[in-house]
Coordinates of C-alpha atoms and ligand atoms in Angstrom, one line a residue:
M1 CA 57.5 -113.6 16.4
S2 CA 59.4 -111.5 13.6
S3 CA 61.4 -113.3 10.9
L4 CA 64.5 -112.8 12.7
N5 CA 63.7 -114.2 15.8
R6 CA 62.3 -117.0 14.3
R7 CA 65.0 -117.7 12.1
R8 CA 67.1 -117.5 15.6
A9 CA 64.9 -119.8 17.0
L10 CA 65.1 -122.4 14.2
S11 CA 69.0 -121.6 14.1
L12 CA 69.4 -122.7 17.4
G13 CA 66.9 -125.6 17.4
A14 CA 68.7 -127.2 14.8
A15 CA 72.1 -126.4 16.5
L16 CA 70.7 -128.1 19.7
G17 CA 69.7 -131.3 17.1
L18 CA 65.7 -130.4 17.6
A19 CA 65.7 -131.8 14.0
S20 CA 61.7 -131.8 13.8
V21 CA 61.9 -127.9 14.3
A22 CA 63.8 -127.2 10.8
G23 CA 61.7 -126.6 7.9
T24 CA 58.3 -126.1 10.0
A25 CA 56.3 -123.6 7.7
P26 CA 55.7 -120.4 9.4
A27 CA 51.7 -119.4 8.7
W28 CA 51.2 -118.3 5.4
A29 CA 50.4 -114.3 6.1
W30 CA 51.4 -112.9 2.4
S31 CA 48.6 -111.2 0.7
S32 CA 47.3 -111.8 -2.9
T33 CA 47.2 -108.4 -3.2
G34 CA 50.6 -108.5 -4.5
S35 CA 50.2 -111.3 -6.8
I36 CA 49.6 -111.3 -10.5
A37 CA 45.8 -112.1 -10.1
G38 CA 45.4 -109.1 -7.7
T39 CA 43.0 -111.0 -5.2
G40 CA 43.1 -114.3 -3.3
T41 CA 40.5 -117.1 -2.5
G42 CA 41.9 -117.4 1.2
A43 CA 43.4 -120.6 0.5
D44 CA 46.6 -121.7 2.1
P45 CA 49.6 -122.1 -0.6
W46 CA 51.2 -124.9 2.0
W47 CA 48.0 -126.7 1.6
V48 CA 47.3 -126.4 -2.1
W49 CA 49.0 -129.1 -4.3
D50 CA 48.4 -129.7 -8.1
D51 CA 45.0 -132.3 -7.8
E52 CA 44.3 -133.0 -11.4
V53 CA 47.9 -134.2 -12.1
D54 CA 48.6 -135.2 -9.0
R55 CA 45.5 -138.0 -9.2
L56 CA 46.6 -138.9 -12.5
L57 CA 50.2 -139.9 -11.4
A58 CA 48.7 -141.7 -8.6
K59 CA 46.9 -143.9 -10.9
L60 CA 49.6 -144.3 -13.5
L61 CA 52.0 -145.5 -10.7
E62 CA 49.5 -147.9 -9.3
A63 CA 48.9 -149.2 -12.7
G64 CA 52.8 -149.6 -13.3
E65 CA 52.1 -147.3 -16.4
V66 CA 54.9 -144.8 -15.8
P67 CA 57.9 -146.7 -17.5
A68 CA 55.6 -146.7 -20.7
V69 CA 54.9 -143.1 -20.4
N70 CA 58.6 -142.2 -19.9
T71 CA 59.5 -143.8 -23.2
A72 CA 56.7 -142.3 -25.1
M73 CA 57.8 -138.7 -23.7
E74 CA 61.0 -139.1 -25.3
S75 CA 59.8 -137.9 -28.5
W76 CA 58.4 -134.8 -26.7
V77 CA 60.7 -132.1 -26.9
N78 CA 60.1 -128.9 -28.5
N79 CA 57.3 -126.5 -27.6
S80 CA 55.7 -127.2 -31.2
D81 CA 55.8 -130.9 -30.9
Q82 CA 52.6 -132.9 -31.2
L83 CA 52.0 -134.7 -27.8
P84 CA 53.1 -138.5 -28.4
S85 CA 50.3 -140.7 -29.8
D86 CA 50.8 -143.3 -27.3
L87 CA 50.1 -141.6 -24.1
P88 CA 47.1 -142.7 -21.7
S89 CA 44.3 -140.5 -23.1
D90 CA 43.5 -138.9 -19.5
L91 CA 47.1 -137.7 -19.3
A92 CA 47.2 -136.5 -23.0
T93 CA 43.7 -134.7 -22.5
Y94 CA 45.4 -133.1 -19.2
L95 CA 48.4 -132.1 -21.1
Q96 CA 46.5 -130.6 -23.9
Q97 CA 45.4 -128.0 -21.6
V98 CA 48.5 -127.2 -19.8
N99 CA 51.1 -127.1 -22.3
R100 CA 50.9 -123.7 -23.5
L101 CA 51.5 -120.4 -22.5
P102 CA 49.0 -118.8 -20.2
S103 CA 46.8 -115.9 -21.6
W104 CA 48.8 -113.2 -19.7
A105 CA 52.3 -114.3 -20.9
D106 CA 54.0 -111.3 -22.7
R107 CA 56.1 -113.0 -25.7
D108 CA 57.9 -109.5 -25.9
K109 CA 59.2 -109.5 -22.3
L110 CA 60.0 -113.4 -22.6
R111 CA 62.3 -112.4 -25.6
R112 CA 63.7 -109.5 -23.7
A113 CA 64.5 -112.0 -20.2
A114 CA 66.1 -114.4 -22.9
D115 CA 68.5 -111.9 -24.2
F116 CA 69.0 -110.5 -20.6
N117 CA 70.0 -114.6 -19.7
R118 CA 72.4 -114.1 -22.7
R119 CA 73.9 -110.8 -21.8
K120 CA 74.8 -111.7 -18.0
D121 CA 75.1 -115.8 -18.5
T122 CA 78.1 -115.8 -16.8
Y123 CA 77.1 -114.4 -13.2
L124 CA 73.6 -116.5 -13.7
F125 CA 75.6 -119.6 -13.8
M126 CA 77.5 -118.7 -10.8
L127 CA 74.5 -117.5 -9.0
Y128 CA 72.5 -120.4 -10.1
G129 CA 74.9 -123.3 -9.6
L130 CA 76.8 -121.9 -6.4
G131 CA 74.0 -119.9 -4.9
S132 CA 70.7 -121.4 -5.4
G133 CA 71.7 -125.0 -5.7
I134 CA 73.7 -124.6 -2.5
M135 CA 71.0 -123.0 -0.9
S136 CA 68.4 -125.9 -2.1
T137 CA 70.2 -128.0 0.6
V138 CA 69.8 -125.5 3.5
I139 CA 65.6 -125.7 2.7
P140 CA 64.5 -128.5 4.9
R141 CA 61.7 -129.7 3.0
E142 CA 63.7 -129.5 -0.4
A143 CA 66.8 -131.1 1.0
R144 CA 64.6 -134.1 2.7
S145 CA 62.6 -134.7 -0.4
V146 CA 65.4 -134.6 -2.8
Y147 CA 67.8 -136.7 -0.3
W148 CA 64.6 -139.7 -0.2
S149 CA 63.6 -139.5 -3.5
A150 CA 65.2 -141.5 -6.0
G151 CA 67.3 -139.0 -7.6
G152 CA 69.1 -138.2 -4.4
A153 CA 70.9 -141.6 -4.8
D154 CA 72.6 -140.3 -7.9
M155 CA 73.3 -136.5 -7.6
K156 CA 75.1 -136.6 -10.8
D157 CA 72.2 -137.7 -12.7
R158 CA 69.9 -135.3 -10.9
A159 CA 71.8 -132.4 -11.1
A160 CA 72.1 -133.0 -14.8
K161 CA 68.5 -133.0 -15.3
T162 CA 68.0 -129.8 -13.4
F163 CA 70.7 -128.2 -15.4
T164 CA 68.0 -129.6 -18.2
F165 CA 65.5 -127.5 -16.7
G166 CA 67.7 -124.1 -16.4
Y167 CA 69.6 -124.4 -19.7
D168 CA 65.8 -124.9 -21.4
L169 CA 64.5 -121.8 -19.4
S170 CA 67.8 -119.9 -20.2
D171 CA 67.4 -120.6 -23.9
L172 CA 67.1 -117.5 -26.5
N173 CA 63.9 -119.5 -27.9
A174 CA 63.0 -120.9 -24.3
F175 CA 59.3 -119.9 -24.9
E176 CA 59.3 -119.9 -28.9
P177 CA 57.8 -122.9 -30.8
S178 CA 61.2 -124.0 -31.4
G179 CA 62.2 -123.9 -27.6
Q180 CA 61.8 -126.4 -25.1
F181 CA 61.3 -124.9 -21.8
V182 CA 57.0 -125.5 -21.8
V183 CA 57.8 -129.1 -22.7
T184 CA 60.5 -129.4 -19.8
A185 CA 58.5 -127.6 -17.2
N186 CA 55.3 -129.9 -18.2
K187 CA 57.6 -133.1 -17.5
T188 CA 58.9 -131.4 -14.0
R189 CA 55.1 -130.8 -13.0
L190 CA 54.7 -134.7 -13.6
V191 CA 57.7 -135.6 -11.8
H192 CA 56.3 -133.5 -8.9
A193 CA 53.2 -135.2 -9.2
A194 CA 54.7 -138.6 -8.9
V195 CA 57.0 -137.5 -6.2
R196 CA 53.8 -136.3 -4.1
H197 CA 52.6 -139.8 -4.6
L198 CA 55.7 -141.7 -3.6
L199 CA 57.6 -139.8 -1.1
P200 CA 54.7 -140.4 1.6
Q201 CA 55.4 -144.1 1.2
S202 CA 58.8 -143.7 2.2
T203 CA 59.1 -144.5 6.1
R204 CA 62.5 -142.7 5.9
W205 CA 60.8 -139.7 4.5
T206 CA 58.2 -139.8 6.7
A207 CA 60.3 -140.3 9.9
V208 CA 62.3 -136.9 9.3
A209 CA 59.5 -134.8 7.5
D210 CA 58.3 -131.7 9.7
E211 CA 54.6 -132.8 9.3
P212 CA 54.7 -136.6 8.3
K213 CA 51.4 -136.6 7.0
H214 CA 52.0 -133.4 4.9
I215 CA 52.4 -133.9 1.0
P216 CA 55.5 -132.6 -0.2
I217 CA 56.0 -129.9 -2.9
S218 CA 53.0 -127.8 -2.3
N219 CA 52.4 -124.7 -4.0
G220 CA 54.0 -122.8 -0.8
D221 CA 57.2 -125.3 -1.4
I222 CA 57.6 -124.5 -4.8
L223 CA 57.5 -120.4 -4.1
I224 CA 60.3 -121.3 -1.6
T225 CA 62.1 -122.4 -4.4
F226 CA 61.7 -119.9 -6.5
H227 CA 62.9 -117.2 -4.2
S228 CA 65.8 -119.6 -4.2
L229 CA 66.4 -118.9 -7.5
G230 CA 65.0 -116.0 -9.0
T231 CA 64.4 -113.6 -6.2
F232 CA 67.9 -114.4 -4.9
V233 CA 69.6 -114.3 -8.3
H234 CA 68.0 -110.7 -8.7
K235 CA 69.0 -109.3 -5.2
K236 CA 72.7 -110.3 -5.8
L237 CA 72.6 -109.1 -9.2
I238 CA 71.9 -105.8 -7.7
E239 CA 74.5 -106.1 -4.9
W240 CA 77.2 -107.1 -7.3
H241 CA 76.4 -103.8 -9.1
V242 CA 75.6 -105.7 -12.4
P243 CA 74.1 -103.2 -14.5
M244 CA 70.5 -104.3 -15.3
S245 CA 67.7 -101.9 -17.1
A246 CA 64.6 -101.7 -15.4
E247 CA 62.9 -103.6 -18.5
D248 CA 65.4 -105.9 -18.0
E249 CA 64.5 -106.7 -14.1
E250 CA 60.6 -106.6 -15.2
A251 CA 61.3 -109.3 -18.1
F252 CA 63.7 -111.8 -15.7
L253 CA 60.6 -111.8 -13.3
H254 CA 58.3 -112.0 -16.0
M255 CA 59.9 -115.0 -17.1
W256 CA 59.9 -116.7 -13.9
Q257 CA 56.2 -116.1 -13.1
V258 CA 55.4 -117.8 -16.1
A259 CA 57.9 -120.7 -15.2
I260 CA 56.1 -121.3 -11.7
H261 CA 53.0 -121.0 -13.6
L262 CA 53.9 -123.6 -15.9
L263 CA 54.7 -125.9 -12.6
G264 CA 51.1 -125.5 -11.0
V265 CA 51.6 -122.3 -8.9
R266 CA 48.1 -120.5 -8.8
E267 CA 48.3 -116.8 -10.2
E268 CA 46.8 -115.8 -6.3
F269 CA 50.3 -116.8 -5.0
I270 CA 52.8 -115.5 -7.9
P271 CA 54.3 -112.2 -7.0
K272 CA 53.6 -109.2 -9.5
T273 CA 56.7 -107.3 -9.0
W274 CA 60.0 -107.7 -7.2
A275 CA 59.0 -105.9 -4.3
D276 CA 56.0 -108.0 -4.0
A277 CA 58.5 -111.1 -4.3
R278 CA 61.0 -110.0 -1.7
A279 CA 58.4 -109.4 0.8
Q280 CA 57.1 -113.0 -0.1
S281 CA 60.7 -114.3 0.2
E282 CA 61.2 -112.7 3.3
Q283 CA 58.2 -114.4 4.8
V284 CA 58.8 -117.9 3.8
L285 CA 62.3 -118.4 2.6
T286 CA 64.6 -116.8 5.1
P287 CA 63.2 -118.1 8.1
L288 CA 63.0 -121.4 6.8
L289 CA 66.5 -121.9 6.2
A290 CA 68.2 -124.6 8.7
P291 CA 70.7 -127.3 8.4
T292 CA 69.5 -131.0 8.0
T293 CA 71.4 -134.1 8.2
E294 CA 70.2 -134.9 4.3
G295 CA 71.2 -131.1 3.0
K296 CA 74.7 -131.8 4.4
R297 CA 75.3 -134.9 2.7
L298 CA 73.4 -133.3 -0.7
A299 CA 75.7 -130.2 -0.3
E300 CA 78.8 -132.4 -0.1
D301 CA 77.6 -134.3 -3.2
L302 CA 77.3 -131.4 -5.2
L303 CA 80.5 -129.6 -4.1
G304 CA 82.1 -132.9 -4.4
L305 CA 80.7 -133.2 -7.8
T306 CA 81.9 -129.8 -8.9
A307 CA 85.5 -129.9 -7.6
E308 CA 86.2 -133.0 -9.6
L309 CA 86.5 -130.3 -12.8
D310 CA 89.2 -128.5 -13.5
L311 CA 88.1 -125.4 -12.1
G312 CA 91.5 -123.6 -11.7
V313 CA 90.8 -123.1 -7.8
T314 CA 91.2 -125.2 -5.2
R315 CA 88.3 -126.8 -3.0
G316 CA 88.7 -124.2 -0.1
F317 CA 88.4 -121.7 -2.6
L318 CA 85.1 -123.2 -3.8
N319 CA 83.9 -123.4 -0.3
E320 CA 84.8 -119.9 0.3
F321 CA 83.0 -118.6 -2.9
V322 CA 79.8 -120.6 -1.7
R323 CA 80.5 -118.7 2.0
Y324 CA 80.5 -115.7 -0.2
V325 CA 77.4 -115.9 -2.3
L326 CA 75.1 -117.1 0.6
S327 CA 76.9 -116.2 4.0
D328 CA 79.2 -117.7 6.8
E329 CA 76.2 -119.0 8.7
I330 CA 75.3 -121.4 5.9
G331 CA 79.1 -122.1 5.3
D332 CA 79.1 -123.1 9.1
W333 CA 75.7 -124.9 8.9
L334 CA 77.1 -127.1 5.8
E335 CA 80.5 -127.1 7.5
L336 CA 82.4 -125.9 4.7
R337 CA 86.2 -126.1 5.7
R338 CA 87.5 -122.2 5.8
D339 CA 90.5 -120.9 3.5
Y340 CA 90.9 -117.6 4.9
A341 CA 93.2 -116.7 2.1
A342 CA 90.7 -117.7 -0.7
A343 CA 88.2 -115.7 1.6
A344 CA 90.3 -112.3 1.2
T345 CA 91.0 -112.9 -2.5
I346 CA 87.2 -113.2 -3.1
R347 CA 86.2 -110.5 -1.2
T348 CA 88.4 -108.1 -3.3
G349 CA 89.0 -109.5 -6.4
W350 CA 85.4 -110.6 -7.4
P351 CA 83.8 -107.0 -7.0
A352 CA 86.9 -105.9 -9.0
Y353 CA 86.3 -108.9 -11.5
I354 CA 82.5 -107.7 -12.3
A355 CA 83.6 -104.0 -12.5
F356 CA 86.2 -104.7 -15.0
R357 CA 84.0 -107.2 -17.2
E358 CA 81.1 -104.4 -16.9
G359 CA 83.7 -101.8 -18.4
L360 CA 83.9 -99.7 -15.2
L361 CA 87.7 -100.5 -14.6
P362 CA 90.3 -99.6 -17.3
V363 CA 92.8 -102.2 -16.1
A364 CA 92.1 -106.0 -15.5
P365 CA 92.7 -106.2 -11.7
A366 CA 95.1 -108.6 -10.0
G367 CA 93.4 -112.5 -9.9
F368 CA 91.4 -111.6 -13.1
Y369 CA 92.5 -114.4 -14.9
M370 CA 92.1 -117.1 -12.2
F371 CA 88.6 -115.7 -11.8
D372 CA 87.7 -115.9 -15.3
Q373 CA 89.1 -119.7 -15.5
F374 CA 86.7 -120.4 -12.5
V375 CA 84.0 -118.5 -14.1
R376 CA 84.3 -120.3 -17.5
A377 CA 84.5 -123.6 -15.8
I378 CA 81.2 -123.3 -14.0
A379 CA 79.7 -121.9 -17.1
M380 CA 81.3 -125.5 -19.2
L381 CA 79.8 -127.6 -16.5
F382 CA 76.0 -126.1 -17.1
L383 CA 76.2 -125.6 -20.7
N384 CA 77.7 -129.7 -20.7
N385 CA 74.8 -130.4 -18.8
G386 CA 76.7 -131.4 -15.6
T387 CA 79.6 -134.0 -17.4
S388 CA 77.2 -135.0 -20.2
P389 CA 77.7 -134.7 -23.7
T390 CA 74.0 -134.2 -24.5
T391 CA 71.0 -133.2 -21.9
T392 CA 69.6 -135.6 -19.9
P393 CA 65.9 -136.1 -20.2
I394 CA 63.8 -135.5 -17.3
T395 CA 61.9 -138.8 -16.6
I396 CA 59.2 -139.7 -14.2
P397 CA 60.5 -141.9 -11.2
T398 CA 58.9 -145.1 -10.1
G399 CA 60.0 -145.3 -6.5
N400 CA 61.8 -143.7 -3.9
R401 CA 65.8 -143.6 -2.7
P402 CA 66.9 -147.1 -3.0
G403 CA 68.3 -149.4 -0.3
Ligands
HEM1 C1 62.5 -133.1 -9.5 C2 62.8 -128.4 -10.6 C3 60.6 -127.3 -6.6 C4 61.5 -131.6 -5.0 C5 62.6 -131.8 -10.4 C6 63.2 -131.8 -11.4 C7 63.7 -130.6 -11.8 C8 62.9 -129.6 -10.8 C9 63.8 -129.6 -13.3 C10 63.4 -132.9 -12.7 C11 64.8 -133.2 -12.3 C12 65.0 -134.7 -11.8 O1 64.2 -135.9 -11.8 O2 65.9 -135.2 -11.1 C13 62.2 -127.6 -9.4 C14 61.8 -126.4 -9.7 C15 60.9 -125.8 -8.6 C16 60.9 -126.9 -7.6 C17 62.3 -125.0 -10.8 C18 60.6 -124.7 -8.1 C19 60.8 -123.4 -8.7 C20 60.8 -128.5 -5.7 C21 60.2 -128.5 -4.2 C22 60.7 -129.7 -3.9 C23 60.9 -130.4 -5.1 C24 59.7 -127.4 -3.6 C25 60.3 -130.5 -2.6 C26 60.1 -129.8 -1.9 C27 61.8 -132.3 -6.2 C28 61.9 -134.3 -6.0 C29 62.0 -134.2 -7.5 C30 62.3 -133.2 -7.8 C31 61.9 -135.1 -4.7 C32 62.4 -135.8 -8.2 C33 63.7 -136.3 -7.9 C34 63.8 -137.7 -8.2 O3 63.4 -138.4 -7.4 O4 64.5 -137.9 -9.5 N1 62.5 -130.7 -9.9 N2 61.7 -128.2 -8.7 N3 61.3 -129.4 -6.4 N4 62.0 -131.7 -7.5 FE1 61.8 -130.4 -7.8

């Protein structure tokens, strides 16, 4: 079945309430010749997890040692920090091996990516926040995992932790010794390993999981999320005619290649070029998008939290911006109330706003200041780490969604 047909079938299935259809992974057909490894072992990323750390976290959770690990990790922040001395020895030995850049990381490219993130930050805030963030709610496996895990019950806290990841990744020193991303990525890897042990114990999650015995957050699932972030943002920047040099584009991809490696994705699955990434995304992200009950609630939580801020625009405008960035089909899935006047303003005003910002228009277009205030409010949301004055540390959960 072609991607389009499959997507239609899934959309129809979801529309008909066939919840079990939503999120079923298509057979893996992407060739590893397009990966940074250049070749594959024949492994299927839907069935590849992170064995060593998964075993460690299962043991720590069973032994009730995770709260102590979270306390020990509080002082472990910068890439150059020593590992905390009071970590369990097997966890410390494991982290010694993985808490570093891979041999293939190119520091010049990573520095260039950091500079690119700084130069294009306003677009990136908008795209990650209102694009990728909301798209995550129509990726069925992710939406259900997030909803039924501990963090799903407190989206404000969870969003703040996710901002910590994005903030550390986008920082000028992200991968330098004084930066924090390598540590943050490793903490996230531990969180994911804990979730793989915890979620299968949730009867509420297993009742809705597309494959009840499937352990969540496989390498394939992480790749899907990468496409909803990096690949999606890259595509939108091109669509929006945001000027980028070939070096910038390559550097931005390299940053994501290193990031997903640090999250435990094997090199044989990590796309080598943007063309390879797009091909993979077309196979594994696009056909899987579908609404779920959990995703709709998460989207409402996220947009509700955003709308609490003074954005200078109405909730209808916010809804329409999400529709503009993601599509009306997704907007309809999430039942985002229409505001046709706002939609028309965005359709003409946003491209003009970008053109003026990029020096391609001599005078500020109508609506410039409204867009500018909106963009600044979204940027502040990100830079203030949600609404918290300090970054919210990432901690390992010890249970699932309460209640
Ligand atoms: C936790 C990032 C892929 C499900 C986290 C956290 C971060 C993060 C920063 C820690 C924040 C927190 O605890 O709330 C990422 C990135 C991904 C990715 C960058 C890929 C590029 C996935 C996928 C799934 C998933 C594919 C599920 C299919 C979860 C869940 C939690 C979590 C359930 C824990 C929430 C909680 O109980 O607190 N992720 N993630 N993630 N992630 Fe991911």
